[in-house]
C-alpha cells in the first residue's frame, strides 16, 4: 500500500521523503490555508521533493472554471494531480483531464456509488473520507470495502485512496481491505512505527549489551 502525506507543510514532507516512506502528497484548500503560504509556490516546492503524485485541488465549481484552473496547475510540474470534487462538473472535468493524460483525484467521496461514477469518469484516484464518516457515526472502513468490491467486480483501475485517515488503526483496516493508498497527516505516518514492546525490547537489549562491556 502506498503512503501519501496529507499536508501542505513542506518541512514535514521533506522529512518523510528522506525516510523513504512517501509515495505522494495530497493537499486541499484547508491545508493550504493552514500553511499560510501561496498555493502554487507550495505545490511547486512539494513537486520538487516528491517523485509521486501531488494532489492540487481546484476551487471552481463549474466545468470551465475547473478546466482553466487545472491547466494552470498542470504547468507547475509533471506529477501534479488535479483534485476535483465529486460533482457532475467535477466528473466531467475528470473525464476530460484523464483523457488528456492528466492524473485526477476525485475527492469528497462518501458513498460507493459516487466512487463508481468516478471510476467511470476515468479517475486516477478516488478519495473516500473515512474519518469524516466516523465523525457522524458511520463506519468509514465499510465504505472502503464496498468500493474495493465494486472496483474488483468490474476491473476498474482507479486507485482507492483512503483519505481523512486519522489513526494507525484506520491505516491497518484499510490495508487489510486492500486500499491502494492511504493519505495521512505526517504525525500518523510517523506514529505507525511505534510499539511499546519495541521500545521495551531496545531498552532490554541495550542494558544487556552494557553488561558485556563491549563496544562496537
Ligand atoms: O485531504 C482530504 C482529507 O484527508 C481530509 O482529512 O481529517 O480533514 O477529514 P480530514
XYZ file of C-alpha atoms and ligand atoms in Angstrom:
226
model
C 0.000 0.000 0.000
C 1.231 3.450 -0.859
C 1.509 6.222 1.724
C 0.676 9.787 0.774
C 1.181 12.669 3.212
C -1.966 14.727 3.693
C -0.337 18.087 4.328
C 0.954 21.291 2.783
C 3.854 21.568 5.258
C 6.982 21.276 3.120
C 9.275 20.552 6.076
C 7.224 17.501 7.100
C 7.089 16.278 3.509
C 10.861 16.560 3.183
C 11.345 14.602 6.410
C 9.036 11.749 5.341
C 10.562 11.674 1.890
C 14.057 11.409 3.393
C 12.816 8.467 5.477
C 11.798 6.744 2.247
C 8.192 6.445 3.395
C 6.491 8.738 0.938
C 4.781 7.778 -2.318
C 2.908 11.026 -2.877
C 1.177 14.009 -1.279
C -2.386 15.277 -1.050
C -3.340 18.855 -0.294
C -6.685 20.605 -0.084
C -7.747 24.249 0.331
C -7.954 23.877 4.120
C -4.385 22.536 4.331
C -3.138 25.361 2.090
C -4.903 27.902 4.327
C -3.308 26.272 7.386
C 0.160 26.583 5.820
C -0.369 30.331 5.376
C 1.544 30.143 2.077
C 0.825 30.767 -1.590
C -0.824 27.734 -3.181
C 1.253 27.475 -6.352
C 4.557 28.070 -4.517
C 3.787 25.268 -2.081
C 2.788 22.826 -4.846
C 5.962 23.637 -6.807
C 8.133 23.034 -3.734
C 6.395 19.743 -2.907
C 6.710 18.538 -6.509
C 10.442 19.246 -6.411
C 10.777 16.960 -3.361
C 8.365 14.129 -4.110
C 8.521 11.953 -7.228
C 4.966 10.607 -6.901
C 1.581 12.242 -7.435
C 0.942 15.575 -5.689
C -2.738 16.489 -5.483
C -3.650 20.141 -6.017
C -7.352 20.953 -5.721
C -9.351 23.232 -7.995
C -11.782 25.643 -6.344
C -14.157 26.459 -9.204
C -17.431 24.611 -9.132
C -18.170 24.781 -12.867
C -16.522 22.661 -15.567
C -14.956 25.585 -17.462
C -13.512 27.083 -14.300
C -12.118 23.719 -13.176
C -10.501 23.164 -16.573
C -8.979 26.660 -16.538
C -7.533 26.178 -13.039
C -6.336 22.674 -13.893
C -4.498 23.951 -16.976
C -2.697 26.455 -14.796
C -1.823 23.945 -12.052
C -0.629 21.312 -14.527
C 2.072 23.723 -15.705
C 3.759 23.555 -12.292
C 5.181 20.021 -12.607
C 4.576 16.691 -14.343
C 3.462 14.998 -11.113
C 0.695 17.475 -10.297
C -2.541 15.534 -9.871
C -5.659 17.605 -10.273
C -8.126 17.161 -7.452
C -11.778 17.753 -8.339
C -14.904 17.462 -6.185
C -17.365 14.619 -6.658
C -19.985 16.618 -8.579
C -21.288 16.318 -12.135
C -18.970 19.125 -13.267
C -16.102 17.518 -11.369
C -16.718 14.184 -13.091
C -16.872 15.896 -16.493
C -13.577 17.646 -15.765
C -12.136 14.326 -14.588
C -13.039 12.659 -17.891
C -11.539 15.493 -19.955
C -8.354 15.715 -17.913
C -7.634 11.984 -17.746
C -8.349 11.682 -21.488
C -5.646 14.301 -21.905
C -3.130 12.270 -19.860
C -3.507 14.171 -16.582
C -3.771 12.340 -13.254
C -7.016 13.184 -11.426
C -8.011 12.629 -7.821
C -11.782 12.779 -7.274
C -12.320 13.993 -3.739
C -15.078 14.259 -1.140
C -16.406 10.756 -1.801
C -18.832 9.469 0.817
C -20.641 6.631 -0.970
C -19.739 3.569 -3.009
C -21.986 4.669 -5.836
C -20.149 8.015 -6.034
C -16.934 6.012 -6.312
C -18.413 4.001 -9.178
C -19.137 7.242 -11.039
C -15.553 8.429 -10.501
C -14.194 5.175 -11.945
C -16.484 5.538 -14.950
C -15.099 9.056 -15.409
C -11.603 7.546 -15.584
C -10.356 8.863 -12.240
C -6.784 8.001 -11.343
C -7.686 8.125 -7.645
C -10.927 8.142 -5.666
C -10.744 9.713 -2.212
C -13.290 8.307 0.258
C -13.098 10.291 3.508
C -13.247 7.693 6.258
C -12.578 9.890 9.291
C -15.381 12.280 8.411
C -17.791 9.336 8.164
C -16.614 8.106 11.569
C -17.338 11.641 12.835
C -21.033 11.105 12.017
C -21.055 7.562 13.467
C -20.784 5.761 10.122
C -18.026 3.153 9.734
C -15.777 4.700 7.076
C -13.847 1.483 6.559
C -17.030 -0.250 5.348
C -17.121 2.268 2.523
C -13.574 1.317 1.519
C -14.586 -2.367 1.456
C -17.625 -1.646 -0.720
C -15.573 0.361 -3.200
C -12.903 -2.370 -3.283
C -15.560 -4.920 -4.180
C -17.159 -2.788 -6.891
C -13.819 -1.880 -8.483
C -12.725 -5.527 -8.426
C -16.072 -6.698 -9.856
C -15.512 -4.577 -12.951
C -11.709 -4.441 -13.016
C -11.603 -0.649 -12.728
C -8.048 0.538 -12.315
C -8.957 3.689 -10.371
C -6.897 3.559 -7.195
C -8.678 3.722 -3.848
C -7.016 6.497 -1.876
C -8.300 6.245 1.676
C -8.498 9.851 2.889
C -9.316 11.517 6.181
C -7.245 8.758 7.779
C -6.558 9.762 11.337
C -5.217 6.767 13.259
C -2.893 3.782 12.932
C -5.994 1.600 13.282
C -7.508 3.251 10.199
C -4.294 2.509 8.301
C -4.380 -1.155 9.333
C -8.056 -1.512 8.492
C -7.768 -0.003 5.009
C -4.617 -2.048 4.315
C -6.473 -5.250 5.250
C -9.322 -4.298 2.929
C -6.923 -3.569 0.091
C -6.971 0.198 -0.364
C -4.260 1.187 -2.831
C -3.202 4.309 -0.947
C -3.690 5.838 2.500
C -3.211 9.563 2.811
C -2.471 10.587 6.387
C -1.201 13.541 8.380
C 2.613 13.230 8.824
C 2.244 12.536 12.554
C 0.064 9.494 11.804
C 2.611 8.108 9.324
C 5.494 8.582 11.765
C 3.424 7.104 14.591
C 2.943 3.824 12.711
C 6.406 2.700 13.783
C 5.644 2.865 17.475
C 5.040 -0.177 19.657
C 5.658 -0.313 23.426
C 7.252 -3.771 23.138
C 9.722 -2.439 20.553
C 10.767 0.299 22.988
C 10.945 -2.170 25.870
C 12.978 -4.603 23.756
C 15.501 -1.943 22.766
C 15.865 -0.911 26.401
C 16.479 -4.530 27.455
C 18.967 -5.255 24.660
C 20.941 -2.095 25.442
C 21.027 -2.923 29.165
C 22.323 -6.449 28.406
C 24.822 -5.143 25.880
C 26.214 -2.812 28.509
C 26.820 -5.827 30.763
C 29.101 -7.385 28.100
C 31.484 -4.429 28.437
C 32.000 -4.494 24.664
C 31.905 -1.633 22.172
C 31.074 -1.527 18.504
O -7.298 15.618 2.121
C -8.576 15.202 2.420
C -8.750 14.539 3.763
O -7.701 13.640 4.012
C -9.060 15.468 4.879
O -8.980 14.851 6.151
O -9.004 14.953 8.625
O -9.748 16.958 7.278
O -11.163 14.925 7.385
P -9.762 15.458 7.438
